[in-house]
Tab-separated table of C-alpha atoms and ligand atoms in Angstrom:
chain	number	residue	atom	x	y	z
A	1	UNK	CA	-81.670	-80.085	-187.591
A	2	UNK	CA	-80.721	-82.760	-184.558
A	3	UNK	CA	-76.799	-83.213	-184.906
A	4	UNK	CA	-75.150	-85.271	-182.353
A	5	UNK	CA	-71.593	-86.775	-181.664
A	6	UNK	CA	-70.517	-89.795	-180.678
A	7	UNK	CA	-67.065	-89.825	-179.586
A	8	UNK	CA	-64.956	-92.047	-178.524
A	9	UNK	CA	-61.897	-93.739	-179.103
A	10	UNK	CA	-62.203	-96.149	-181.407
A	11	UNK	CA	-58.980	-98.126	-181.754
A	12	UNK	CA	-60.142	-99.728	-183.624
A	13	UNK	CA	-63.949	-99.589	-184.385
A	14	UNK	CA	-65.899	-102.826	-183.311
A	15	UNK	CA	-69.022	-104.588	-184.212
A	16	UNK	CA	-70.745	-102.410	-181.032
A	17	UNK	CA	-69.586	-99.311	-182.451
A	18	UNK	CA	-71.429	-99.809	-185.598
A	19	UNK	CA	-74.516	-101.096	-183.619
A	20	UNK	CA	-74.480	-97.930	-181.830
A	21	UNK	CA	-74.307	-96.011	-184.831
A	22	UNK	CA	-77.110	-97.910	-186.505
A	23	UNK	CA	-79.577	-97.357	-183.743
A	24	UNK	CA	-78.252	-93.558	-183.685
A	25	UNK	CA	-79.221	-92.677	-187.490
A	26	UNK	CA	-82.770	-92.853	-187.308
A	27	UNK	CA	-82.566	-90.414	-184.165
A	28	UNK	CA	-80.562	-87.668	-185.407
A	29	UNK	CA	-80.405	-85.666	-188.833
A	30	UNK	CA	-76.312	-85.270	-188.451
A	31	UNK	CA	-74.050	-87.839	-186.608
A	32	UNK	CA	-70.474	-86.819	-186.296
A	33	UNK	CA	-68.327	-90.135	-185.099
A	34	UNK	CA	-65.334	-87.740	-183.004
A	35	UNK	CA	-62.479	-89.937	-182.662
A	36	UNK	CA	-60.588	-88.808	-180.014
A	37	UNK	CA	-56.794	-88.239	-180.653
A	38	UNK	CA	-55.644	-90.284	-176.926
A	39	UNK	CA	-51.459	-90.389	-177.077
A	40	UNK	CA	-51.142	-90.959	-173.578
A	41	UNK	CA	-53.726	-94.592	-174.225
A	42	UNK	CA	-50.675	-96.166	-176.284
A	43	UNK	CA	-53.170	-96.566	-179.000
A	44	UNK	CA	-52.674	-99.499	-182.097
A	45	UNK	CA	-53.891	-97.054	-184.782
A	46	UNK	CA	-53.420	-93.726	-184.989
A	47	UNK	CA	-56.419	-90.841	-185.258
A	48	UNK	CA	-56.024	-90.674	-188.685
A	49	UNK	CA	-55.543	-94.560	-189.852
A	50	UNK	CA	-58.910	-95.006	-187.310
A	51	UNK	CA	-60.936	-91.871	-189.193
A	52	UNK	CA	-59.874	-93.823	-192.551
A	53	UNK	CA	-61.220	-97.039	-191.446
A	54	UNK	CA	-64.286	-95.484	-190.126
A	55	UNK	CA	-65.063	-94.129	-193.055
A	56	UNK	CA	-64.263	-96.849	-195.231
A	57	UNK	CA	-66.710	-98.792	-192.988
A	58	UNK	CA	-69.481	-96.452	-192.626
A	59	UNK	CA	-71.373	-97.239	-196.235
A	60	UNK	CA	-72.032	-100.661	-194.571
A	61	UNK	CA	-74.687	-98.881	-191.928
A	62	UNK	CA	-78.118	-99.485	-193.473
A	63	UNK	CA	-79.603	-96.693	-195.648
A	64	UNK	CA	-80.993	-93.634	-193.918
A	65	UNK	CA	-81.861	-89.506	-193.878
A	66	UNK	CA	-79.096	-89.179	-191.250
A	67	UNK	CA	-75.590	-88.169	-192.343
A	68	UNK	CA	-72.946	-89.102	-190.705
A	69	UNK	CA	-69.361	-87.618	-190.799
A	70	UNK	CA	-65.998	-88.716	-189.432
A	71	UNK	CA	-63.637	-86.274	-187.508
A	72	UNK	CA	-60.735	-86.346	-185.105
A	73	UNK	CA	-60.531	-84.030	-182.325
A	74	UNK	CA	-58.659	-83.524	-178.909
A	75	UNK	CA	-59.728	-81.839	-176.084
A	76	UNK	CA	-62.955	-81.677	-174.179
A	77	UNK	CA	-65.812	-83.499	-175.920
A	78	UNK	CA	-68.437	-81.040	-175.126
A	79	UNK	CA	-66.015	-77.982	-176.354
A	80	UNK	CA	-65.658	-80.052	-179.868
A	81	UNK	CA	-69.768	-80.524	-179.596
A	82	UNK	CA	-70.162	-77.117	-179.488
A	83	UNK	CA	-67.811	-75.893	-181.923
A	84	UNK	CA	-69.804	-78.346	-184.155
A	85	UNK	CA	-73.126	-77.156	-182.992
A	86	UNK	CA	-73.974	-80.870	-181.380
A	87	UNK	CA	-76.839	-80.703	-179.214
A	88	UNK	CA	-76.588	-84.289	-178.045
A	89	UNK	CA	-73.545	-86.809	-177.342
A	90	UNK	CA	-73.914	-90.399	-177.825
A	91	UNK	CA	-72.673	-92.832	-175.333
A	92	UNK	CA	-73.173	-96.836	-175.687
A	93	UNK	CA	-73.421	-98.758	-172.456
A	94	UNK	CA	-73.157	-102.301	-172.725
A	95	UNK	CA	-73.145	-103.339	-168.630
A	96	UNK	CA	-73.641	-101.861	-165.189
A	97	UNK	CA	-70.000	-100.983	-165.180
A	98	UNK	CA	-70.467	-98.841	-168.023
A	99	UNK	CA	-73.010	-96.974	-166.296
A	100	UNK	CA	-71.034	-95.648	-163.090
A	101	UNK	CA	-68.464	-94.113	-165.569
A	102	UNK	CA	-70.762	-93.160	-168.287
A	103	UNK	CA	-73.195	-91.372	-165.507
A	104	UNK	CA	-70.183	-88.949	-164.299
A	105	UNK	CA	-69.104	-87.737	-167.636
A	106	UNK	CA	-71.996	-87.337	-168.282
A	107	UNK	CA	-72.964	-85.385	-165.039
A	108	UNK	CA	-69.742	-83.574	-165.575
A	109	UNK	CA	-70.849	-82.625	-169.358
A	110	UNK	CA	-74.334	-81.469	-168.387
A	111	UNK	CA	-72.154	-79.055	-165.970
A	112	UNK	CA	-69.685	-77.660	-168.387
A	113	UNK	CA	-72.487	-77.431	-171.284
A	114	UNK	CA	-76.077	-77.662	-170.092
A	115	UNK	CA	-77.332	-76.650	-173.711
A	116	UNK	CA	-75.832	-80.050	-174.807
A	117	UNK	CA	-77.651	-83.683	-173.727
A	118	UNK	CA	-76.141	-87.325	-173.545
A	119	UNK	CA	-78.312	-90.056	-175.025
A	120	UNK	CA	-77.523	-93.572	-173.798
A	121	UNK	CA	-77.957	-96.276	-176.073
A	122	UNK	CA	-77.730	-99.882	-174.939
A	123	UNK	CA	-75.730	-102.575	-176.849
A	124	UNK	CA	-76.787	-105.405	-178.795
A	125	UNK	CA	-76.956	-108.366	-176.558
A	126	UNK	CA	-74.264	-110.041	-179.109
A	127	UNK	CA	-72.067	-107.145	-178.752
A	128	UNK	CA	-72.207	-106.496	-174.937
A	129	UNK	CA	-68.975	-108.242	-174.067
A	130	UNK	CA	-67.033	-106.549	-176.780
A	131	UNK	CA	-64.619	-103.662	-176.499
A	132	UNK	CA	-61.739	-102.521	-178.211
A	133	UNK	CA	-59.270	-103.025	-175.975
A	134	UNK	CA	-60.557	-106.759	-175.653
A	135	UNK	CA	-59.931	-107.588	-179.274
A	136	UNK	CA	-57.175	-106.175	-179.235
A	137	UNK	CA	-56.258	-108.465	-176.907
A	138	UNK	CA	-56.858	-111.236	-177.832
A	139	UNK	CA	-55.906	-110.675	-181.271
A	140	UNK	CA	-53.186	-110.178	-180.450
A	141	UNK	CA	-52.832	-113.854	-178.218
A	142	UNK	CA	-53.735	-115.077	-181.629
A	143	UNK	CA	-57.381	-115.442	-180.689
A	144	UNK	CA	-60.001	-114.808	-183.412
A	145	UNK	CA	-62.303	-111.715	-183.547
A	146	UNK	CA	-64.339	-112.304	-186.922
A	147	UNK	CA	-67.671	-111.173	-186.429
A	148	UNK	CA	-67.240	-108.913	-183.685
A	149	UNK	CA	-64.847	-106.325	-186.097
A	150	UNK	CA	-65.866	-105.013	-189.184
A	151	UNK	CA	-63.522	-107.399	-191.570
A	152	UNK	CA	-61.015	-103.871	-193.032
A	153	UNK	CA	-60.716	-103.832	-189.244
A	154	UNK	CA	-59.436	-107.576	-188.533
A	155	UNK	CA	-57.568	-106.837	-191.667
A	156	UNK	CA	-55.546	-104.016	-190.602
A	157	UNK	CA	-55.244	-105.049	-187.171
A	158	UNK	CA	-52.815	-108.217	-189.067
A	159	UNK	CA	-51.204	-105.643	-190.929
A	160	UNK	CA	-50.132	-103.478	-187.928
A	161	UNK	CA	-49.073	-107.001	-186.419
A	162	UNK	CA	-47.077	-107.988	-189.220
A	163	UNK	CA	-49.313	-110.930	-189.936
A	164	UNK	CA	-49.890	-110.749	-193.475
A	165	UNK	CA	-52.987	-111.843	-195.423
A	166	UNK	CA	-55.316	-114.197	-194.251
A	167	UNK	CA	-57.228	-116.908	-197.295
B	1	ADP	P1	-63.932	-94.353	-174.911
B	1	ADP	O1	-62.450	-94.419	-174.749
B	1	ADP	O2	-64.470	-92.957	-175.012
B	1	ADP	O3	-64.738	-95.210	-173.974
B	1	ADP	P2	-64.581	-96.340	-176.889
B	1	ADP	O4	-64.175	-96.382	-178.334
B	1	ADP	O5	-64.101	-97.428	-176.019
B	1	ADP	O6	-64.146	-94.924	-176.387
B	1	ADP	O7	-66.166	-96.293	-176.785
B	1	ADP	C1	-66.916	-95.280	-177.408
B	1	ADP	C2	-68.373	-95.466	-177.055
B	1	ADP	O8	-68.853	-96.677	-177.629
B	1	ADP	C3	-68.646	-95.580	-175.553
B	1	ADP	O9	-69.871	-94.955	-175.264
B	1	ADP	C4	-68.761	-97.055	-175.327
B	1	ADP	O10	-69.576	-97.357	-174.212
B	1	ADP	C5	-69.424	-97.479	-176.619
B	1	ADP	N1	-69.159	-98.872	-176.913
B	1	ADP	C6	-67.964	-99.487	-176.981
B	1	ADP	N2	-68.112	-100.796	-177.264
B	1	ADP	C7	-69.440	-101.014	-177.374
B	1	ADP	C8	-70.258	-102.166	-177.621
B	1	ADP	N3	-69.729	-103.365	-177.794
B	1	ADP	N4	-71.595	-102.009	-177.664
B	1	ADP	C9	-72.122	-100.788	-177.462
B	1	ADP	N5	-71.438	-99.668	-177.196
B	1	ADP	C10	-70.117	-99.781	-177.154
């Protein structure tokens, strides 16, 4: 049985998320999505409102063996991985920026848990530019974001803003 996490934050989930997660199910048996429960990031949604979207989402990832579960957690990453008995964490890295970070939590992991592996999976091209805290962003500014969130997620990002319903 391969069972993996891929944790993150995921406020909210993006069009790269789901790309990750897509190339991820034909690698693993088991795919828990950990959203991390961040107070001290100011997040839009909280961990619950972000596991419902998730999983709201999820039947949208093409049709595979791999199951794939949605759970918050707090805490160190490779502590929750192990609890869940995770042998690999997935990490997306969409630019050489990524990689600096990405490489020392990952180093760091590898020391805290060396029974446990990171796999690195690199972004769609049309996704490479996009993170959370950029839609958010611009969202926000008014800016749209259609085709690079899931649409529940534009959706509820106009509810949290007040916006109301979009035709
Ligand atoms: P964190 O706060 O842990 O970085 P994020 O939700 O921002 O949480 O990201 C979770 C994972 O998804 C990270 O590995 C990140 O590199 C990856 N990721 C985020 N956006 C994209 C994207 N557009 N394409 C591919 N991977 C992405």
């Amino acid at each position: 049985m391969r069972r993996a996490i891929f944790p993150g934050s995921f406020d909210p989930l993006t069009m790269g998320h789901l790309d990750i997660i897509e190339r991820s199910v034909s690698l693993f048996d088991e795919i828990i999505i950990a959203v991390l429960n961040n107070p001290d990031k100011n997040p839009m949604f909280t961990p619950d409102e972000r596991c419902e979207m998730i999983q709201e989402i999820l039947p949208s990832v093409k049709k595979s063996e791999c199951c794939l579960l949605v759970e918050s957690f707090a805490g160190l990453t490779v502590d929750f991985a192990k609890q869940r008995n995770c042998s690999a964490i997935v990490r997306g890295i969409r630019a050489v920026s990524d990689y600096e970070y990405e490489l020392r939590m990952a180093l760091m992991n590898r020391r805290l848990e060396p029974q446990i592996e990171t796999v690195f999976l690199m972004a769609a091209e049309e996704y490479s530019y996009v993170s959370s805290n950029l839609m958010k962003q611009i969202f926000t500014l008014g800016g749209r974001v259609e085709g690079l969130v899931p649409e529940l997620v534009e959706a509820k990002m106009r509810e949290k803003l007040g916006l109301g319903v979009r035709f």
